[in-house]
Every structure is written in structure tokens, then in C-alpha cells.
Coordinates of C-alpha atoms and ligand atoms in Angstrom, one line a residue:
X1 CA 0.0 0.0 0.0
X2 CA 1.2 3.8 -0.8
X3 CA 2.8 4.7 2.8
X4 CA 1.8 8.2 2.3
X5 CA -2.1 7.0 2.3
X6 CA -2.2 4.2 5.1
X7 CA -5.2 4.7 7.6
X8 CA -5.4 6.3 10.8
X9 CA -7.3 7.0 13.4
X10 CA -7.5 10.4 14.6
X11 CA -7.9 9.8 18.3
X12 CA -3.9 8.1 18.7
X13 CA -0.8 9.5 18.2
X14 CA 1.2 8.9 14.6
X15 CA 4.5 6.6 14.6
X16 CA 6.2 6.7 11.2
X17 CA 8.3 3.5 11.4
X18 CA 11.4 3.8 9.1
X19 CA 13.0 0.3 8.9
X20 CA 14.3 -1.6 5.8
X21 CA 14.5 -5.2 7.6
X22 CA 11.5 -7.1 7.8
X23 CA 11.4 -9.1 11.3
X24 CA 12.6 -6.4 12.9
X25 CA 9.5 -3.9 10.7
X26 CA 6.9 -6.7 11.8
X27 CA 7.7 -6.7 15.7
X28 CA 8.3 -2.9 16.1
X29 CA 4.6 -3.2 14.7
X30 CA 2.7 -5.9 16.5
X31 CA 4.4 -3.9 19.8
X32 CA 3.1 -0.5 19.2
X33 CA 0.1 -1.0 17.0
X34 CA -2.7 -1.7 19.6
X35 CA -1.4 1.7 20.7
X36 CA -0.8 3.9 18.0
X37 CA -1.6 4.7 14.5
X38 CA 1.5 3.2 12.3
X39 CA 2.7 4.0 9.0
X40 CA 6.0 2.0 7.6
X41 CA 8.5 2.7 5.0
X42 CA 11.6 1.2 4.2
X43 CA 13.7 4.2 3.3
X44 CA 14.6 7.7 4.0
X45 CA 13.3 9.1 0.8
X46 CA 9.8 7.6 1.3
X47 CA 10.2 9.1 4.6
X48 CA 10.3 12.3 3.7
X49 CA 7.5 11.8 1.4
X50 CA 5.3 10.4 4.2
X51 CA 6.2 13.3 6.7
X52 CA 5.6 16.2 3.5
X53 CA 1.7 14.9 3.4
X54 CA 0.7 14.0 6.7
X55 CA 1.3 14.9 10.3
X56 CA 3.4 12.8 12.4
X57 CA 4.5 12.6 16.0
X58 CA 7.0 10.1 16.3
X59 CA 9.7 8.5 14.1
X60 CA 11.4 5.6 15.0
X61 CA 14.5 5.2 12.9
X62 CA 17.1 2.5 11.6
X63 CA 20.5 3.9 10.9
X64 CA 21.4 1.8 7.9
X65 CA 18.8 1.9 5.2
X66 CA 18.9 1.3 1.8
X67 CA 20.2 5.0 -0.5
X68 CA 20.0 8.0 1.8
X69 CA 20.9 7.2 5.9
X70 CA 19.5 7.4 8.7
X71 CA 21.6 10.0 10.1
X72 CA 21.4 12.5 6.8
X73 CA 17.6 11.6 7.1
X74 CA 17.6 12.4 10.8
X75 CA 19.6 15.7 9.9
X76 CA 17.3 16.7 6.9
X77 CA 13.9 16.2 9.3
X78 CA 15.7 18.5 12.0
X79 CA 16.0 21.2 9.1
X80 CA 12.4 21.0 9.0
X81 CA 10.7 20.2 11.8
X82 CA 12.2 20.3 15.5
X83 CA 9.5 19.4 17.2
X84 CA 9.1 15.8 16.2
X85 CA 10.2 12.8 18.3
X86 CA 12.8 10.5 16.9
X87 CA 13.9 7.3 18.6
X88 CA 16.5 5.5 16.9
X89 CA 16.6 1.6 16.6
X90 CA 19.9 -0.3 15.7
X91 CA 21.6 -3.0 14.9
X92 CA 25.2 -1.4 14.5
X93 CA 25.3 0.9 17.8
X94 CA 27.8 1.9 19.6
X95 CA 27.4 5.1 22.3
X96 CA 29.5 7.1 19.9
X97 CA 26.9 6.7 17.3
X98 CA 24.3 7.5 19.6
X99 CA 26.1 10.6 20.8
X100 CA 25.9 11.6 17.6
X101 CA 22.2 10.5 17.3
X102 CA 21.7 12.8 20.4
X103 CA 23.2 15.7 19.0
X104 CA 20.6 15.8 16.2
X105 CA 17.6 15.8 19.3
X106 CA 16.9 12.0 19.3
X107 CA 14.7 10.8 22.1
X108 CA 16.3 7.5 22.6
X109 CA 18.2 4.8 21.2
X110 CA 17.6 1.0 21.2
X111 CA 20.0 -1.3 20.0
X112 CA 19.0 -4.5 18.1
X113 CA 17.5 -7.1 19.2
X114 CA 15.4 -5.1 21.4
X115 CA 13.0 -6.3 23.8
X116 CA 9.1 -5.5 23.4
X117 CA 8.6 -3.9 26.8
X118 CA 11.9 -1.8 26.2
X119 CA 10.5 -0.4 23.4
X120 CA 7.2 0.1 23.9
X121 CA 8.3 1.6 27.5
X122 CA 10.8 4.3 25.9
X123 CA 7.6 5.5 23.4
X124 CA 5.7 6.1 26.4
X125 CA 8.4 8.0 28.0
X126 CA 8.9 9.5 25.1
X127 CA 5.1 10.7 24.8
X128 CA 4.7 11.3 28.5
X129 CA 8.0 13.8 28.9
X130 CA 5.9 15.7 26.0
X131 CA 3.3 15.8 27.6
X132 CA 4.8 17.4 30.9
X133 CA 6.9 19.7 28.6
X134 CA 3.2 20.8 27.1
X135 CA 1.8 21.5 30.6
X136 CA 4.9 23.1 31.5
X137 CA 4.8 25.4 28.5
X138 CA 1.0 25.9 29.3
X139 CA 1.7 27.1 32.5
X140 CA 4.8 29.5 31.8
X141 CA 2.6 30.8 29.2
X142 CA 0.3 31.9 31.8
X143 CA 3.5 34.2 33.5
X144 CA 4.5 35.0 29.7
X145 CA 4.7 38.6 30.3
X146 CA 7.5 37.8 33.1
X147 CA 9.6 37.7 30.2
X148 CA 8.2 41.0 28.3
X149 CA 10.8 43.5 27.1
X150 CA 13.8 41.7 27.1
X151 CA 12.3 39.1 24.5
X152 CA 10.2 39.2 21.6
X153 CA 6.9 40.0 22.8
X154 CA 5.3 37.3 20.5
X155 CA 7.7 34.4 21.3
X156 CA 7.2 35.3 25.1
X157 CA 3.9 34.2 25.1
X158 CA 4.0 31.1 23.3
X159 CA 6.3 29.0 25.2
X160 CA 9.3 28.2 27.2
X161 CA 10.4 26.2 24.2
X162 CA 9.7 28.8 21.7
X163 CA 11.8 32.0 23.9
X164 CA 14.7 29.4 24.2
X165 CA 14.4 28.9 20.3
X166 CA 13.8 32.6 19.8
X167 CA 16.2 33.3 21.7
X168 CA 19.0 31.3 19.8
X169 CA 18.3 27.8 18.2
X170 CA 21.5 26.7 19.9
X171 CA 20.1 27.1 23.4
X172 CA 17.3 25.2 22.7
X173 CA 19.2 22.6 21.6
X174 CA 21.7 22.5 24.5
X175 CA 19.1 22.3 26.6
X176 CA 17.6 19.3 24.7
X177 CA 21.1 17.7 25.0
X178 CA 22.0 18.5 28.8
X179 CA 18.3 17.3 29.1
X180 CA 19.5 13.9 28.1
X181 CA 22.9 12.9 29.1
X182 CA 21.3 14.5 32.8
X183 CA 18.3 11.6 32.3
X184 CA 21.1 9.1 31.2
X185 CA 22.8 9.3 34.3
X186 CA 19.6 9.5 36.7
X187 CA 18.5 6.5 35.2
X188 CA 22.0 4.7 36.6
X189 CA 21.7 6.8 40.4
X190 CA 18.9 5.8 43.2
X191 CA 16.4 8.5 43.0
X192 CA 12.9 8.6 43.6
X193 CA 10.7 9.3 40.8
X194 CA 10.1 12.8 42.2
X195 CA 13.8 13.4 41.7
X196 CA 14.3 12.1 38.4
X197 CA 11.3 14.4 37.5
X198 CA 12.9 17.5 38.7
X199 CA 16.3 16.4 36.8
X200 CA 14.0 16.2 33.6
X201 CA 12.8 19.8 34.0
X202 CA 15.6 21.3 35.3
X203 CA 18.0 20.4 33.0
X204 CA 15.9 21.4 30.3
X205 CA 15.3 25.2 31.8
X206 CA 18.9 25.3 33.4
X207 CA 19.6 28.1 31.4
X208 CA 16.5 30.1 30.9
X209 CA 18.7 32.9 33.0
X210 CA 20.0 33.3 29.6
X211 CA 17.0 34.4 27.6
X212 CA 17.7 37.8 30.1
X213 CA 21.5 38.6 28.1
X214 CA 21.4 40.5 25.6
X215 CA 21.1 38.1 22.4
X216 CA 25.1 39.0 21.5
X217 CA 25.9 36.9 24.7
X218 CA 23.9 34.5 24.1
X219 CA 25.5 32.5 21.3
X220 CA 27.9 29.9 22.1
X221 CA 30.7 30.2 19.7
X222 CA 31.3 34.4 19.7
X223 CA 34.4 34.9 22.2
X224 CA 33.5 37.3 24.8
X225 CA 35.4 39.6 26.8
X226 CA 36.1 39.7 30.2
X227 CA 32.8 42.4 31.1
X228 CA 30.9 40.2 28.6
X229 CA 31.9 36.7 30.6
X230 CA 30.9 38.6 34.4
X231 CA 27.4 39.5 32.8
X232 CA 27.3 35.9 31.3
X233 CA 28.0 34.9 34.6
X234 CA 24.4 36.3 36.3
X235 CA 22.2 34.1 34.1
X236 CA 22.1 31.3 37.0
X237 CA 20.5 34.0 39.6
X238 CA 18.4 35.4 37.1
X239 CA 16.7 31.9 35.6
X240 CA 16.1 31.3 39.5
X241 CA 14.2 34.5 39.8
X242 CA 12.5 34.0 36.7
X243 CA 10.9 30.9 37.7
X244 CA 10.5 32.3 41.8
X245 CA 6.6 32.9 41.1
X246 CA 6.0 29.6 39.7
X247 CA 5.0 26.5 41.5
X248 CA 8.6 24.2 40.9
X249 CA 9.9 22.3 43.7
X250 CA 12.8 23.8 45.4
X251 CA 15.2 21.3 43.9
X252 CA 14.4 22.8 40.1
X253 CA 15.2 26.2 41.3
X254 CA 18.5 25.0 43.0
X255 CA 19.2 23.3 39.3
X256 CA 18.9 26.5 37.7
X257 CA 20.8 28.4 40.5
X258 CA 23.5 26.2 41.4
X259 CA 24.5 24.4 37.8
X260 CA 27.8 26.2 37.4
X261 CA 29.0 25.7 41.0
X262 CA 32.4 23.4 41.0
X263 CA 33.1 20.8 43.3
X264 CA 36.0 22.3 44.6
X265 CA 34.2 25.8 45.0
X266 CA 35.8 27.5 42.4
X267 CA 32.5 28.0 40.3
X268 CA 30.0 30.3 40.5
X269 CA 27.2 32.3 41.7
X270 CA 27.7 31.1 45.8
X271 CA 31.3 29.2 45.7
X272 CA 29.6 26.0 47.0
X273 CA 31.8 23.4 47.8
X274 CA 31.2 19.4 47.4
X275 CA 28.4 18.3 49.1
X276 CA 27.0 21.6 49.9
X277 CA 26.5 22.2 46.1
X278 CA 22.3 20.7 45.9
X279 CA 22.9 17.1 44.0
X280 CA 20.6 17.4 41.3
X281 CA 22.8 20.5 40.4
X282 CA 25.9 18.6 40.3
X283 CA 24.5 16.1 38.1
X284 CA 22.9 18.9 35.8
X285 CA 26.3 20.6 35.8
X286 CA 28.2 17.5 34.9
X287 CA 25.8 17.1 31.7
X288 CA 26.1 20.5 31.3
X289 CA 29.6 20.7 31.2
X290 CA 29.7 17.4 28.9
X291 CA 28.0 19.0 26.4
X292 CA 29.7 22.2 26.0
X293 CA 33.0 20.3 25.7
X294 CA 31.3 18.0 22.6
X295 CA 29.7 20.7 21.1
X296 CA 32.0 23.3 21.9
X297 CA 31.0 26.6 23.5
X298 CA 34.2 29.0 23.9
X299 CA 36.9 26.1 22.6
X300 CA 36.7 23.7 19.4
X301 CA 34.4 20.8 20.4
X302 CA 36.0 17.6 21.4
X303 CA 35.5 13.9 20.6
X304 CA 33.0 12.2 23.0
X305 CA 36.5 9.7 24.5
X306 CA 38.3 12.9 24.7
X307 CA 35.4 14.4 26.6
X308 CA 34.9 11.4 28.5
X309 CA 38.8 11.7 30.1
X310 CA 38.5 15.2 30.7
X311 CA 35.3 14.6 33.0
X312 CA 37.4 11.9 34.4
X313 CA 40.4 14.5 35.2
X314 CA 37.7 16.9 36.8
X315 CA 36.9 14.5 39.5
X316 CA 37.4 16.2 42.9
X317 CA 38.0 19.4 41.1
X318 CA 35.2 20.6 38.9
X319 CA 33.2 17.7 39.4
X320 CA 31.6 15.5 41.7
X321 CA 34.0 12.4 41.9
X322 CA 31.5 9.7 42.4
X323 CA 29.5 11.4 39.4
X324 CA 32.9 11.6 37.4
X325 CA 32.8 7.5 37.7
X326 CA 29.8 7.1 37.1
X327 CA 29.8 8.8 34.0
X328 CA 32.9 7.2 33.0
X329 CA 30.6 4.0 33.6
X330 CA 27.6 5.4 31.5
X331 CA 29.7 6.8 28.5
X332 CA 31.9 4.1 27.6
Ligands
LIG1 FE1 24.5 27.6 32.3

């Protein structure tokens, strides 16, 4: 049947399942049709076809597929659309691949053979951290006008998603990173549910301070100057007092106050040291300083083992130490 025309039902989310392998095509299917409305194709360029004509909330993806990849398909629906979900399914992972698949805003990554209630688990995540992220935006809107002047009027009363994107694409998209290498580690530390909660939504506003700079401070790879870097420097105070009104557990604001504290109490805005630095912070910071050395914020970026050592050298200093090895642990 034309993939671009298979039914639907409008009451259930869309999954467009890109895979060119039959058996593993047929089980991604029998586990999430009951649940969802499913279109499959078996290559990126039908993909694209598909996603031209009809709406679509999720894609799960196959890396290697027939003609165009996974990855340059992955890259190309980022160009257009950054709001849809992407879970990538593999045979040929490795972390370093899925790094990769992370910095293009994946939601996951499932390596072949996969287990049903992995999978169908992660797409409920995966719908459910939507979710919260659309009743999070709902009620920011409702204090849009905190963020008057400074912003685009317009953007700042759509969404905390929209003034981070407004702001500069690149914030957005840090904050979708430190977002997940934070949840990667929380899944590996004992924490309630509550906690791993507030790591989701703190890591993704950590920086909201910055949508308060002017927009030249904002992006990541302009060198500043010493003035510049002290007024960088205030966006952890100010994302606090930007979210003061609204109802966030204490540990959220700590998150967004306390992210560039060190371990040794060289960082910044209080000179915490160790343990008195709030723990969900220190885990925030850690993924927050992961990514700016991958991605590269004031130096080139880094490869991921590179990265990986660095964090390891930080332990005790910049860094948690137990957090250093755990990470070490997680990022392999
Ligand atoms: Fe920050």
C-alpha cells in the first residue's frame, strides 16, 4: 500500500516506522500497533514523502537503510521540523553513534535485538516527557509577560520552548542535549521518581537565565570579553528569579541556580563546595559541562572519549568524583 495514504485513526498518536529489515518492521509493529496509529516505510526518501503529506508525531528510525541514511535523514527532518520525536533503533550501535544520534535531538536509542517492553516503554516516555513539557509550556505561558521586554513579545507568550528557540536555536538545543545525558545518568543513580522528574525539568530550563542577556551573549561560539563573561555569569541567579513565582519544587530552582558551581568551590554564583552544592545541580552541571565540551562553546568541540577523560580529570576538582565515575561508567 502507498505509505503516504495508510489509515489512521484520529484519536492516537502517529509513529512513522522507518525500517528496511522485515522481522525487525513486523515486531516494532505488533508492539506499538494496539497503541498507535502506524505508517512504515523502508527508506529515508519515502520518509520524507510520508512526513511532506501527513502529520506525524513520532519517528522511530534505523541507521542503515537502503540509498540515503538514517543520520542525513535524521539531519534533513531536523532542518524542518524540530519538534518531532525521533527514537532511533539499531543493529550497529555503539554510544559514539548514539552521541551523535543525540546531538541531532533523538529521544532515545535501542539497540537490536530489542525487547518488546523496552521499546514500547521508551515510546511512552517519550510521549509522557511531551506531555509534561506541554503543561509546562502551558503554565509558563500563563506568566508570559514575566519575560516581556527583554524578548520578543510574541515568542514570550507562546512558550518556554519557543523563547529558548527565539532566543538562539542553539540554546534550545543544549538544553535538549543536557536534558538527556542528565536523564542518562539519573537512570544509573537511586532516586525517587520525584527526583528524576525535577532532573528532567531542570536540565531542560537550566539556562533560561539566559534568555535575560542581551542576544550577543547568548551564542555559544562568539568569544566574549572579560565584562561580557561577568554579565554571562548572572544568568544562573536570574533563571532562578524568573521561575521564583511559579510553582517548581525547590530542587528545580537549586538546578537553575547552582548548575555552574564546582566541586572544589571555584565555580559560580555562591562558591559551594562538594556536598554543599544541591545534588541534582551537580549532576545537571556535569551534563552541562559534557556537552559544551562535545559541542563546543568557547573552545573547538572535542571527541566524545576525549570528553569522557577530561570529565574523568575533573573528578574532585570541577566535578563531583562519584558522578565523574559514574559517568565514566555510562559513557563508555
Ligand atoms: Fe548555564
Amino acid at each position: 500500500m502507498d505509505p503516504t495514504k495508510q489509515p489512521t485513526s484520529s484519536q492516537q498518536p502517529s509513529i512513522l516506522i522507518v525500517e528496511d529489515e522485515e522481522g525487525p518492521r513486523e515486531s516494532i509493529k505488533m508492539v506499538l500497533s494496539p497503541y498507535f496509529n502506524l505508517i512504515t516505510v523502508d527508506s529515508a526518501e519515502v520518509a520524507l514523502e510520508v512526513l511532506k503529506r501527513r502529520p506525524i508525531d513520532l519517528i522511530t528510525l534505523d541507521l542503515k537503510l537502503p540509498g540515503q541514511q538514517g543520520i542525513d535523514l535524521l539531519q534533513t527532518i531536523r532542518q524542518q521540523d524540530r519538534d518531532i520525536e525521533v527514537i532511533i533503533i539499531t543493529g550497529y550501535g555503539t554510544l559514539q553513534s548514539a552521541m551523535e544520534a543525540i546531538r541531532h535531538g533523538v529521544a532515545a536509542y535501542i539497540l537490536k535485538p530489542f525487547n518488546v517492553s523496552e521499546l514500547l516503554a521508551v515510546v511512552d516516555q517519550t510521549f509522557e516527557r511531551r506531555r509534561r513539557m506541554t503543561s509546562l509550556q502551558g503554565s509558563l505561558q500563563a506568566f508570559g509577560n514575566l519575560w516581556a521586554g527583554e524578548t520578543n513579545p510574541q515568542a514570550a507568550i507562546k512558550n518556554i520552548e519557543t523563547l529558548l528557540e527565539a532566543k538562539s536555536p542553539e540554546l534550545a538545543q543544549h538544553a535538549h542535549r543536557v536534558n538527556f545525558y542528565a536523564s542518562l545518568l539519573a537512570e544509573h543513580l537511586q532516586l525517587s521518581l520525584e527526583e528524576k522528574e525535577n532532573i528532567q525539568l531542570g536540565s531542560y530550563l537550566h539556562d533560561i537565565g539566559k534568555l535575560s542577556l542581551h542576544d550577543r551573549l547568548v551564542s555559544a561560539h562568539v568569544p566574549q570579553s572579560e565584562q561580557n563573561q561577568e554579565l554571562i555569569k548572572c544568568h544562573p541567579v536570574m533563571g532562578e528569579k524568573m521561575i521564583q513565582a511559579l510553582p517548581f519544587p525547590q530542587s528545580v530552582t537549586q538546578i537553575l541556580r547552582s548548575h555552574h558551581e564546582r566541586y572544589d568551590g571555584t565555580g559560580f554564583p555562591d562558591g559551594l563546595v562538594g556536598e554543599d552544592i544541591p545534588f541534582l545541580a551537580r549532576v545537571v552541571g556535569l551534563a552541562n559541562q559534557f556537552d559544551h565540551l562535545v559541542v563546543g562553546q568557547n573552545e573547538p568541540p572535542i571527541p566524545i572519549p576525549e570528553a569522557r577523560e577530561y570529565i574523568r580529570r575533573e573528578a574532585g576538582k570541577g566535578i563531583d568524583p562519584a558522578l565523574a565515575d559514574l559517568f565514566a561508567k555510562v559513557v563508555w
